[in-house]
Amino acid sequence: MKTVEFPQRVTLCDDGQYRWRVTLSREQAKSHYEDMIAVTVIVTTVVSLIMLIVIGWQAWWGVLMMYALMVGLPALIGHLTLGFDTRSYEMDGEYIRHKHATRGGDAFIRFKAIKAMRVSGNAFTIQAGITTYTVYVPPEDVAFVREYIERHVEG
């Protein structure tokens, strides 16, 4: 299996795919970090309340441990890694592919499914189906990628 390189700029590769990688700024990564912490706090709070209702107030130590492990540790690790979040993308006439978007694999944004797109700086917020994706592009290539997507979206 051939290893594919992802250049710093949007580059047309020999196989017809455009590829690039972007390291998110601290501010961009922080917005994702804050969302992750907010969701974690909500889930931990709900589980903690259930524990306190079922077990009683003697479960306070378990609640503290849950907050430390489920909120505190990820918050610390996330804060220390801000500025090191690098994302790789591929694009052709059918889709944009965010490589390794999740543990389950890549995220595909099919041009046919795009309902709306908003560009802010080098961040493309794309509504496709019921999912909203954020695609980051090198600042120098924003106009090219915007035009490319607009040309390939049907409808």
PDB file of C-alpha atoms in Angstrom:
ATOM      1  CA  MET A   1       0.000   0.000   0.000  1.00  0.00           C
ATOM      2  CA  LYS A   2       1.422   3.334  -1.086  1.00  0.00           C
ATOM      3  CA  THR A   3       1.737   6.114   1.497  1.00  0.00           C
ATOM      4  CA  VAL A   4       0.063   9.319   0.374  1.00  0.00           C
ATOM      5  CA  GLU A   5       1.614  12.664   1.240  1.00  0.00           C
ATOM      6  CA  PHE A   6      -0.538  15.620   2.200  1.00  0.00           C
ATOM      7  CA  PRO A   7       1.159  18.909   1.254  1.00  0.00           C
ATOM      8  CA  GLN A   8       0.737  22.183   3.148  1.00  0.00           C
ATOM      9  CA  ARG A   9      -1.133  23.741   0.212  1.00  0.00           C
ATOM     10  CA  VAL A  10      -4.028  22.450  -1.913  1.00  0.00           C
ATOM     11  CA  THR A  11      -2.182  20.397  -4.538  1.00  0.00           C
ATOM     12  CA  LEU A  12      -3.436  18.347  -7.480  1.00  0.00           C
ATOM     13  CA  CYS A  13      -1.765  14.930  -7.139  1.00  0.00           C
ATOM     14  CA  ASP A  14      -1.002  12.365  -9.852  1.00  0.00           C
ATOM     15  CA  ASP A  15      -4.150  10.344  -9.062  1.00  0.00           C
ATOM     16  CA  GLY A  16      -6.470  13.314  -9.725  1.00  0.00           C
ATOM     17  CA  GLN A  17      -7.115  14.074  -6.055  1.00  0.00           C
ATOM     18  CA  TYR A  18      -6.478  17.472  -4.527  1.00  0.00           C
ATOM     19  CA  ARG A  19      -4.769  17.002  -1.156  1.00  0.00           C
ATOM     20  CA  TRP A  20      -3.772  19.317   1.671  1.00  0.00           C
ATOM     21  CA  ARG A  21      -3.211  19.448   5.390  1.00  0.00           C
ATOM     22  CA  VAL A  22      -3.831  22.252   7.831  1.00  0.00           C
ATOM     23  CA  THR A  23      -2.677  22.708  11.400  1.00  0.00           C
ATOM     24  CA  LEU A  24      -5.447  24.529  13.224  1.00  0.00           C
ATOM     25  CA  SER A  25      -4.572  27.737  15.004  1.00  0.00           C
ATOM     26  CA  ARG A  26      -4.902  27.687  18.779  1.00  0.00           C
ATOM     27  CA  GLU A  27      -8.140  29.680  18.460  1.00  0.00           C
ATOM     28  CA  GLN A  28      -9.664  27.267  15.935  1.00  0.00           C
ATOM     29  CA  ALA A  29      -8.681  24.209  17.952  1.00  0.00           C
ATOM     30  CA  LYS A  30      -9.964  25.862  21.120  1.00  0.00           C
ATOM     31  CA  SER A  31     -13.521  26.099  19.769  1.00  0.00           C
ATOM     32  CA  HIS A  32     -13.550  22.317  19.197  1.00  0.00           C
ATOM     33  CA  TYR A  33     -11.940  21.786  22.595  1.00  0.00           C
ATOM     34  CA  GLU A  34     -14.586  23.914  24.337  1.00  0.00           C
ATOM     35  CA  ASP A  35     -17.403  22.017  22.608  1.00  0.00           C
ATOM     36  CA  MET A  36     -15.880  18.693  23.706  1.00  0.00           C
ATOM     37  CA  ILE A  37     -15.572  19.895  27.316  1.00  0.00           C
ATOM     38  CA  ALA A  38     -19.164  21.196  27.343  1.00  0.00           C
ATOM     39  CA  VAL A  39     -20.554  17.863  26.123  1.00  0.00           C
ATOM     40  CA  THR A  40     -18.394  15.967  28.614  1.00  0.00           C
ATOM     41  CA  VAL A  41     -19.583  18.148  31.509  1.00  0.00           C
ATOM     42  CA  ILE A  42     -23.244  17.617  30.551  1.00  0.00           C
ATOM     43  CA  VAL A  43     -22.876  13.834  30.274  1.00  0.00           C
ATOM     44  CA  THR A  44     -20.872  13.598  33.511  1.00  0.00           C
ATOM     45  CA  THR A  45     -23.431  15.725  35.358  1.00  0.00           C
ATOM     46  CA  VAL A  46     -26.336  13.558  34.200  1.00  0.00           C
ATOM     47  CA  VAL A  47     -24.513  10.348  35.179  1.00  0.00           C
ATOM     48  CA  SER A  48     -23.519  11.902  38.521  1.00  0.00           C
ATOM     49  CA  LEU A  49     -27.099  12.898  39.308  1.00  0.00           C
ATOM     50  CA  ILE A  50     -28.298   9.391  38.512  1.00  0.00           C
ATOM     51  CA  MET A  51     -25.589   7.954  40.773  1.00  0.00           C
ATOM     52  CA  LEU A  52     -26.562  10.271  43.614  1.00  0.00           C
ATOM     53  CA  ILE A  53     -30.251   9.425  43.239  1.00  0.00           C
ATOM     54  CA  VAL A  54     -29.691   5.658  43.031  1.00  0.00           C
ATOM     55  CA  ILE A  55     -26.851   5.242  45.512  1.00  0.00           C
ATOM     56  CA  GLY A  56     -27.339   8.311  47.682  1.00  0.00           C
ATOM     57  CA  TRP A  57     -24.983  10.983  48.948  1.00  0.00           C
ATOM     58  CA  GLN A  58     -22.397   8.409  49.968  1.00  0.00           C
ATOM     59  CA  ALA A  59     -21.511   8.281  46.249  1.00  0.00           C
ATOM     60  CA  TRP A  60     -19.913  11.746  46.437  1.00  0.00           C
ATOM     61  CA  TRP A  61     -16.430  10.235  46.045  1.00  0.00           C
ATOM     62  CA  GLY A  62     -17.534   8.490  42.854  1.00  0.00           C
ATOM     63  CA  VAL A  63     -18.887  11.764  41.518  1.00  0.00           C
ATOM     64  CA  LEU A  64     -15.580  13.500  42.237  1.00  0.00           C
ATOM     65  CA  MET A  65     -13.642  10.681  40.574  1.00  0.00           C
ATOM     66  CA  MET A  66     -15.918  10.827  37.500  1.00  0.00           C
ATOM     67  CA  TYR A  67     -15.395  14.570  37.110  1.00  0.00           C
ATOM     68  CA  ALA A  68     -11.645  14.157  37.526  1.00  0.00           C
ATOM     69  CA  LEU A  69     -11.417  11.334  34.987  1.00  0.00           C
ATOM     70  CA  MET A  70     -14.128  12.296  32.487  1.00  0.00           C
ATOM     71  CA  VAL A  71     -13.715  16.088  32.531  1.00  0.00           C
ATOM     72  CA  GLY A  72     -10.459  17.036  34.236  1.00  0.00           C
ATOM     73  CA  LEU A  73      -8.078  14.689  32.464  1.00  0.00           C
ATOM     74  CA  PRO A  74      -9.406  15.310  28.921  1.00  0.00           C
ATOM     75  CA  ALA A  75      -9.496  19.060  29.647  1.00  0.00           C
ATOM     76  CA  LEU A  76      -5.851  19.027  30.704  1.00  0.00           C
ATOM     77  CA  ILE A  77      -4.719  16.898  27.765  1.00  0.00           C
ATOM     78  CA  GLY A  78      -6.789  18.964  25.321  1.00  0.00           C
ATOM     79  CA  HIS A  79      -5.375  22.234  26.632  1.00  0.00           C
ATOM     80  CA  LEU A  80      -1.802  20.966  26.390  1.00  0.00           C
ATOM     81  CA  THR A  81      -2.302  19.825  22.781  1.00  0.00           C
ATOM     82  CA  LEU A  82      -3.937  23.020  21.474  1.00  0.00           C
ATOM     83  CA  GLY A  83      -2.034  24.154  18.405  1.00  0.00           C
ATOM     84  CA  PHE A  84      -1.024  20.628  17.369  1.00  0.00           C
ATOM     85  CA  ASP A  85      -4.301  19.596  15.686  1.00  0.00           C
ATOM     86  CA  THR A  86      -3.382  18.826  12.069  1.00  0.00           C
ATOM     87  CA  ARG A  87      -6.082  17.741   9.635  1.00  0.00           C
ATOM     88  CA  SER A  88      -5.666  16.121   6.226  1.00  0.00           C
ATOM     89  CA  TYR A  89      -8.127  16.417   3.348  1.00  0.00           C
ATOM     90  CA  GLU A  90      -8.692  14.991  -0.132  1.00  0.00           C
ATOM     91  CA  MET A  91     -11.025  16.454  -2.732  1.00  0.00           C
ATOM     92  CA  ASP A  92     -12.217  15.393  -6.170  1.00  0.00           C
ATOM     93  CA  GLY A  93     -15.299  16.056  -8.294  1.00  0.00           C
ATOM     94  CA  GLU A  94     -17.589  14.056  -5.982  1.00  0.00           C
ATOM     95  CA  TYR A  95     -16.565  14.761  -2.396  1.00  0.00           C
ATOM     96  CA  ILE A  96     -14.229  16.240   0.175  1.00  0.00           C
ATOM     97  CA  ARG A  97     -12.759  13.603   2.446  1.00  0.00           C
ATOM     98  CA  HIS A  98     -11.498  14.490   5.915  1.00  0.00           C
ATOM     99  CA  LYS A  99      -8.904  11.795   6.560  1.00  0.00           C
ATOM    100  CA  HIS A 100      -9.056  10.115   9.980  1.00  0.00           C
ATOM    101  CA  ALA A 101     -11.889  12.385  11.103  1.00  0.00           C
ATOM    102  CA  THR A 102     -13.015   9.891  13.714  1.00  0.00           C
ATOM    103  CA  ARG A 103     -11.780   6.686  15.199  1.00  0.00           C
ATOM    104  CA  GLY A 104     -14.180   4.984  12.831  1.00  0.00           C
ATOM    105  CA  GLY A 105     -12.459   6.412   9.780  1.00  0.00           C
ATOM    106  CA  ASP A 106     -12.804   9.212   7.298  1.00  0.00           C
ATOM    107  CA  ALA A 107     -15.625  11.725   6.899  1.00  0.00           C
ATOM    108  CA  PHE A 108     -16.989  12.141   3.378  1.00  0.00           C
ATOM    109  CA  ILE A 109     -18.772  15.329   2.357  1.00  0.00           C
ATOM    110  CA  ARG A 110     -20.517  14.505  -0.895  1.00  0.00           C
ATOM    111  CA  PHE A 111     -21.044  17.542  -3.101  1.00  0.00           C
ATOM    112  CA  LYS A 112     -24.521  16.269  -4.101  1.00  0.00           C
ATOM    113  CA  ALA A 113     -25.607  16.408  -0.442  1.00  0.00           C
ATOM    114  CA  ILE A 114     -24.439  19.958   0.312  1.00  0.00           C
ATOM    115  CA  LYS A 115     -27.359  22.190   1.284  1.00  0.00           C
ATOM    116  CA  ALA A 116     -25.448  25.250   2.511  1.00  0.00           C
ATOM    117  CA  MET A 117     -21.902  26.503   2.898  1.00  0.00           C
ATOM    118  CA  ARG A 118     -20.460  29.393   4.874  1.00  0.00           C
ATOM    119  CA  VAL A 119     -16.839  30.522   4.734  1.00  0.00           C
ATOM    120  CA  SER A 120     -15.220  32.369   7.612  1.00  0.00           C
ATOM    121  CA  GLY A 121     -11.514  32.986   7.229  1.00  0.00           C
ATOM    122  CA  ASN A 122     -10.074  29.611   6.235  1.00  0.00           C
ATOM    123  CA  ALA A 123     -12.920  27.583   7.780  1.00  0.00           C
ATOM    124  CA  PHE A 124     -15.683  26.205   5.565  1.00  0.00           C
ATOM    125  CA  THR A 125     -18.827  25.286   7.488  1.00  0.00           C
ATOM    126  CA  ILE A 126     -20.731  22.887   5.250  1.00  0.00           C
ATOM    127  CA  GLN A 127     -24.266  21.612   5.856  1.00  0.00           C
ATOM    128  CA  ALA A 128     -24.701  18.250   4.137  1.00  0.00           C
ATOM    129  CA  GLY A 129     -27.765  16.220   4.994  1.00  0.00           C
ATOM    130  CA  ILE A 130     -28.308  16.439   8.751  1.00  0.00           C
ATOM    131  CA  THR A 131     -24.611  16.878   9.500  1.00  0.00           C
ATOM    132  CA  THR A 132     -22.536  20.036   9.654  1.00  0.00           C
ATOM    133  CA  TYR A 133     -18.862  19.687   8.764  1.00  0.00           C
ATOM    134  CA  THR A 134     -16.004  22.119   9.196  1.00  0.00           C
ATOM    135  CA  VAL A 135     -13.259  21.953   6.592  1.00  0.00           C
ATOM    136  CA  TYR A 136     -10.084  23.963   7.030  1.00  0.00           C
ATOM    137  CA  VAL A 137      -8.116  25.184   4.019  1.00  0.00           C
ATOM    138  CA  PRO A 138      -4.763  27.002   3.811  1.00  0.00           C
ATOM    139  CA  PRO A 139      -5.625  30.729   3.725  1.00  0.00           C
ATOM    140  CA  GLU A 140      -3.994  31.149   0.311  1.00  0.00           C
ATOM    141  CA  ASP A 141      -6.289  28.500  -1.215  1.00  0.00           C
ATOM    142  CA  VAL A 142      -9.677  29.567   0.178  1.00  0.00           C
ATOM    143  CA  ALA A 143     -10.898  31.214  -3.048  1.00  0.00           C
ATOM    144  CA  PHE A 144      -9.889  28.196  -5.168  1.00  0.00           C
ATOM    145  CA  VAL A 145     -11.603  25.674  -2.867  1.00  0.00           C
ATOM    146  CA  ARG A 146     -14.749  27.818  -2.619  1.00  0.00           C
ATOM    147  CA  GLU A 147     -15.014  28.063  -6.413  1.00  0.00           C
ATOM    148  CA  TYR A 148     -14.277  24.342  -6.821  1.00  0.00           C
ATOM    149  CA  ILE A 149     -17.036  23.363  -4.379  1.00  0.00           C
ATOM    150  CA  GLU A 150     -19.528  25.790  -5.903  1.00  0.00           C
ATOM    151  CA  ARG A 151     -18.821  24.368  -9.390  1.00  0.00           C
ATOM    152  CA  HIS A 152     -19.419  20.798  -8.217  1.00  0.00           C
ATOM    153  CA  VAL A 153     -22.512  21.268  -6.042  1.00  0.00           C
ATOM    154  CA  GLU A 154     -25.662  20.229  -7.865  1.00  0.00           C
ATOM    155  CA  GLY A 155     -28.808  22.180  -7.397  1.00  0.00           C
TER     156      GLY A 155
END
